[in-house]
Amino acid sequence: MAALVHRRGLRRVPPFGARGILAVAVLGLVRMARADGEETQIEASEKPEDEWLTPELLAAVDKLRGYDQFAQPVHGGCLACEWVAKSFRTTVWPAIKGKKKPDDKRAAFLETADSVCEKERFPKDLAIVRKGKRLFLTNWEEEKQKPSKKERMAIIKSGKTVQEGTRDICLSTVAVKRERVGDVVAKQKNFRDVDWREVLCQRLTKLCGAPEGADDMGLDGEL
């Protein structure tokens, strides 16, 4: 299969201004912010049908932009994709467990793909939170009940916007691109040994930036 996204390379740039995340396709390039405020430049495929960075995905990312208490830009799209990867792992594994043949794995995934993005998997109190040095997406009500070392927590963004934006990222990747994702699932010998955050958020969508190191899953140059 043709390459979906070709990394042209990462470059460090100063945090962008108040307009937040730039998601503008110019000369085939899409610029997006990473969770740490850096900007990542990636090149979209020349074929529209092969492009993961769809208008729907970019709109979802835009919903999740924000700034922390230090006025630094936060890329909620990456954090949301990480949430989706967790849902993907816990939802798909029971469906393909015991399947040995690639075709059987693929069929089982396709049957359960919609379940990954069910609304109930995206709580209404989802929030982008900074706790100490950590920045993450969490169920805010559950997070407040956890024991802590009195680390200060700051809510960067919460509510319906975060809930919908995170689910939209799931729908734009797992549901809409189920055929492509199914191909990836089918070729994995051990589903639980795969870092699905890396697959979904770095090698396929690049929402969390390009991955470090060589591709050991046969994805680069094929999807």
Short mmCIF file of C-alpha atoms in Angstrom, two decimals:
data_model
loop_
_atom_site.label_atom_id
_atom_site.label_comp_id
_atom_site.label_asym_id
_atom_site.label_seq_id
_atom_site.Cartn_x
_atom_site.Cartn_y
_atom_site.Cartn_z
CA MET A 1 0.00 0.00 0.00
CA ALA A 2 1.10 3.52 -0.65
CA ALA A 3 2.61 5.49 2.17
CA LEU A 4 0.04 7.48 4.11
CA VAL A 5 2.32 10.10 5.60
CA HIS A 6 5.97 10.69 4.94
CA ARG A 7 7.96 12.36 7.66
CA ARG A 8 9.90 15.29 6.26
CA GLY A 9 11.62 15.77 9.59
CA LEU A 10 11.04 17.44 12.92
CA ARG A 11 12.25 20.90 13.77
CA ARG A 12 12.11 22.92 16.93
CA VAL A 13 10.36 26.25 16.72
CA PRO A 14 9.27 28.77 19.33
CA PRO A 15 5.77 28.18 20.77
CA PHE A 16 3.23 29.70 18.43
CA GLY A 17 0.95 32.54 19.45
CA ALA A 18 -2.60 32.92 20.62
CA ARG A 19 -4.12 31.37 17.53
CA GLY A 20 -3.09 27.98 18.95
CA ILE A 21 -2.68 24.88 16.86
CA LEU A 22 -2.09 25.43 13.19
CA ALA A 23 -3.71 22.80 11.04
CA VAL A 24 -3.25 24.33 7.63
CA ALA A 25 -2.35 22.32 4.57
CA VAL A 26 0.04 24.38 2.50
CA LEU A 27 1.91 22.85 -0.41
CA GLY A 28 1.06 19.42 0.95
CA LEU A 29 2.32 20.21 4.47
CA VAL A 30 0.35 20.05 7.68
CA ARG A 31 1.72 21.69 10.81
CA MET A 32 0.56 20.46 14.18
CA ALA A 33 1.67 21.01 17.75
CA ARG A 34 3.01 18.32 20.00
CA ALA A 35 1.88 17.93 23.61
CA ASP A 36 5.01 19.68 24.86
CA GLY A 37 4.39 22.76 22.75
CA GLU A 38 6.81 21.88 19.96
CA GLU A 39 5.62 22.04 16.39
CA THR A 40 5.83 19.03 14.13
CA GLN A 41 5.90 19.35 10.37
CA ILE A 42 4.70 16.37 8.40
CA GLU A 43 3.94 15.84 4.77
CA ALA A 44 0.55 14.57 3.74
CA SER A 45 0.19 11.92 1.08
CA GLU A 46 -0.40 13.07 -2.47
CA LYS A 47 -3.40 10.75 -2.64
CA PRO A 48 -6.44 12.04 -0.70
CA GLU A 49 -7.67 8.50 -0.07
CA ASP A 50 -4.41 7.68 1.68
CA GLU A 51 -4.42 10.64 4.02
CA TRP A 52 -4.94 10.10 7.73
CA LEU A 53 -5.02 13.80 8.51
CA THR A 54 -8.58 14.29 7.31
CA PRO A 55 -10.54 17.53 7.85
CA GLU A 56 -12.54 15.71 10.54
CA LEU A 57 -9.40 14.69 12.42
CA LEU A 58 -7.91 18.16 12.19
CA ALA A 59 -11.17 19.70 13.43
CA ALA A 60 -11.10 17.37 16.43
CA VAL A 61 -7.51 18.35 17.19
CA ASP A 62 -8.46 22.01 16.99
CA LYS A 63 -11.19 21.47 19.61
CA LEU A 64 -8.58 20.18 22.04
CA ARG A 65 -6.06 22.98 21.81
CA GLY A 66 -5.37 24.90 24.99
CA TYR A 67 -2.82 26.53 27.27
CA ASP A 68 -1.57 25.43 30.66
CA GLN A 69 -1.22 27.58 33.77
CA PHE A 70 2.15 28.77 32.48
CA ALA A 71 0.58 30.01 29.23
CA GLN A 72 2.33 27.26 27.26
CA PRO A 73 0.39 25.68 24.38
CA VAL A 74 -0.93 22.18 24.99
CA HIS A 75 -1.58 19.70 22.19
CA GLY A 76 -4.68 17.93 23.44
CA GLY A 77 -4.88 15.93 20.23
CA CYS A 78 -1.93 13.79 21.28
CA LEU A 79 -3.37 13.23 24.75
CA ALA A 80 -6.74 12.29 23.26
CA CYS A 81 -5.11 9.83 20.87
CA GLU A 82 -3.40 8.19 23.85
CA TRP A 83 -6.82 7.75 25.46
CA VAL A 84 -8.11 6.20 22.23
CA ALA A 85 -5.14 3.81 22.14
CA LYS A 86 -6.04 2.55 25.63
CA SER A 87 -9.66 2.03 24.61
CA PHE A 88 -8.48 0.29 21.44
CA ARG A 89 -6.29 -2.14 23.35
CA THR A 90 -8.86 -3.10 25.99
CA THR A 91 -11.75 -3.36 23.52
CA VAL A 92 -10.13 -5.17 20.61
CA TRP A 93 -8.12 -7.76 22.53
CA PRO A 94 -11.15 -9.76 23.82
CA ALA A 95 -12.52 -9.86 20.27
CA ILE A 96 -9.40 -11.29 18.62
CA LYS A 97 -8.17 -13.42 21.51
CA GLY A 98 -7.54 -16.96 20.30
CA LYS A 99 -7.56 -16.01 16.63
CA LYS A 100 -4.50 -17.38 14.83
CA LYS A 101 -5.05 -16.61 11.16
CA PRO A 102 -4.59 -13.03 9.92
CA ASP A 103 -7.94 -13.10 8.12
CA ASP A 104 -9.70 -14.19 11.31
CA LYS A 105 -8.02 -11.43 13.32
CA ARG A 106 -8.98 -8.86 10.74
CA ALA A 107 -12.59 -10.00 10.60
CA ALA A 108 -12.89 -9.98 14.38
CA PHE A 109 -11.50 -6.46 14.53
CA LEU A 110 -13.86 -5.17 11.86
CA GLU A 111 -16.80 -6.52 13.83
CA THR A 112 -15.74 -4.71 16.99
CA ALA A 113 -14.26 -1.50 15.53
CA ASP A 114 -17.34 0.58 16.32
CA SER A 115 -17.22 -0.53 19.95
CA VAL A 116 -13.87 1.19 20.43
CA CYS A 117 -15.50 4.57 19.88
CA GLU A 118 -18.76 4.04 21.76
CA LYS A 119 -19.79 7.18 23.62
CA GLU A 120 -19.72 5.44 27.00
CA ARG A 121 -15.94 5.08 26.67
CA PHE A 122 -15.58 8.86 26.73
CA PRO A 123 -16.80 10.19 30.11
CA LYS A 124 -18.51 13.58 30.24
CA ASP A 125 -15.93 14.76 32.77
CA LEU A 126 -12.89 14.00 30.62
CA ALA A 127 -10.30 16.66 31.28
CA ILE A 128 -6.83 17.68 30.17
CA VAL A 129 -4.91 17.99 33.43
CA ARG A 130 -1.45 18.97 34.57
CA LYS A 131 -0.36 17.27 37.79
CA GLY A 132 3.13 18.20 38.83
CA LYS A 133 5.21 17.70 35.71
CA ARG A 134 2.73 15.33 34.10
CA LEU A 135 0.25 16.34 31.44
CA PHE A 136 -2.51 13.86 30.66
CA LEU A 137 -6.15 13.22 29.80
CA THR A 138 -8.21 11.75 32.62
CA ASN A 139 -11.64 11.11 34.05
CA TRP A 140 -11.62 14.09 36.41
CA GLU A 141 -14.01 12.66 39.00
CA GLU A 142 -11.94 9.49 39.27
CA GLU A 143 -8.69 11.42 39.37
CA LYS A 144 -9.84 13.44 42.37
CA GLN A 145 -10.42 10.24 44.34
CA LYS A 146 -6.89 8.93 43.84
CA PRO A 147 -4.37 9.25 46.68
CA SER A 148 -1.67 11.77 45.89
CA LYS A 149 1.35 13.40 47.42
CA LYS A 150 -0.48 16.69 47.48
CA GLU A 151 0.70 17.53 43.99
CA ARG A 152 -1.12 20.51 42.62
CA MET A 153 -3.51 19.73 39.79
CA ALA A 154 -4.60 22.22 37.17
CA ILE A 155 -7.44 21.62 34.73
CA ILE A 156 -6.45 22.97 31.34
CA LYS A 157 -9.60 22.02 29.48
CA SER A 158 -12.65 19.94 30.36
CA GLY A 159 -16.29 19.25 29.63
CA LYS A 160 -18.20 18.47 26.48
CA THR A 161 -15.53 19.89 24.17
CA VAL A 162 -12.93 17.44 25.47
CA GLN A 163 -15.37 14.53 25.45
CA GLU A 164 -16.49 15.20 21.88
CA GLY A 165 -13.02 16.07 20.58
CA THR A 166 -11.53 12.86 21.96
CA ARG A 167 -14.33 10.73 20.55
CA ASP A 168 -14.04 12.48 17.19
CA ILE A 169 -10.36 11.52 17.06
CA CYS A 170 -11.38 7.91 17.71
CA LEU A 171 -14.02 7.99 14.99
CA SER A 172 -11.62 9.62 12.51
CA THR A 173 -8.93 7.00 13.04
CA VAL A 174 -10.34 3.69 14.26
CA ALA A 175 -13.86 3.80 12.80
CA VAL A 176 -13.41 5.63 9.50
CA LYS A 177 -10.06 3.95 8.76
CA ARG A 178 -11.10 0.53 10.02
CA GLU A 179 -10.01 -1.25 6.84
CA ARG A 180 -6.46 0.08 7.13
CA VAL A 181 -6.29 -0.47 10.89
CA GLY A 182 -7.65 -3.98 10.33
CA ASP A 183 -4.69 -4.71 8.07
CA VAL A 184 -2.34 -3.67 10.88
CA VAL A 185 -4.14 -5.81 13.45
CA ALA A 186 -4.10 -8.82 11.13
CA LYS A 187 -0.32 -8.86 10.73
CA GLN A 188 0.50 -8.73 14.47
CA LYS A 189 1.42 -12.11 15.96
CA ASN A 190 0.84 -10.97 19.54
CA PHE A 191 -1.66 -8.14 19.88
CA ARG A 192 -0.80 -7.46 23.52
CA ASP A 193 2.89 -7.00 22.78
CA VAL A 194 2.19 -4.12 20.40
CA ASP A 195 2.49 -0.52 21.57
CA TRP A 196 -0.81 0.70 20.14
CA ARG A 197 -0.10 4.26 21.22
CA GLU A 198 2.90 4.22 18.91
CA VAL A 199 0.90 2.63 16.10
CA LEU A 200 -2.15 4.91 16.24
CA CYS A 201 -0.63 8.15 17.50
CA GLN A 202 2.82 8.16 15.92
CA ARG A 203 3.20 5.81 12.98
CA LEU A 204 -0.25 6.31 11.47
CA THR A 205 -1.59 9.74 12.46
CA LYS A 206 1.61 11.37 13.80
CA LEU A 207 -0.57 13.20 16.37
CA CYS A 208 2.14 12.62 18.98
CA GLY A 209 5.01 13.26 16.59
CA ALA A 210 7.07 10.74 14.68
CA PRO A 211 8.36 7.75 16.69
CA GLU A 212 11.98 7.32 17.63
CA GLY A 213 13.92 4.39 16.29
CA ALA A 214 13.29 2.00 13.44
CA ASP A 215 9.92 0.55 12.61
CA ASP A 216 9.75 -3.03 13.87
CA MET A 217 6.10 -3.58 12.96
CA GLY A 218 6.30 -3.27 9.20
CA LEU A 219 4.25 -0.08 9.10
CA ASP A 220 6.54 2.59 7.70
CA GLY A 221 6.41 2.68 3.93
CA GLU A 222 3.42 0.34 3.81
CA LEU A 223 0.52 2.25 5.34
#
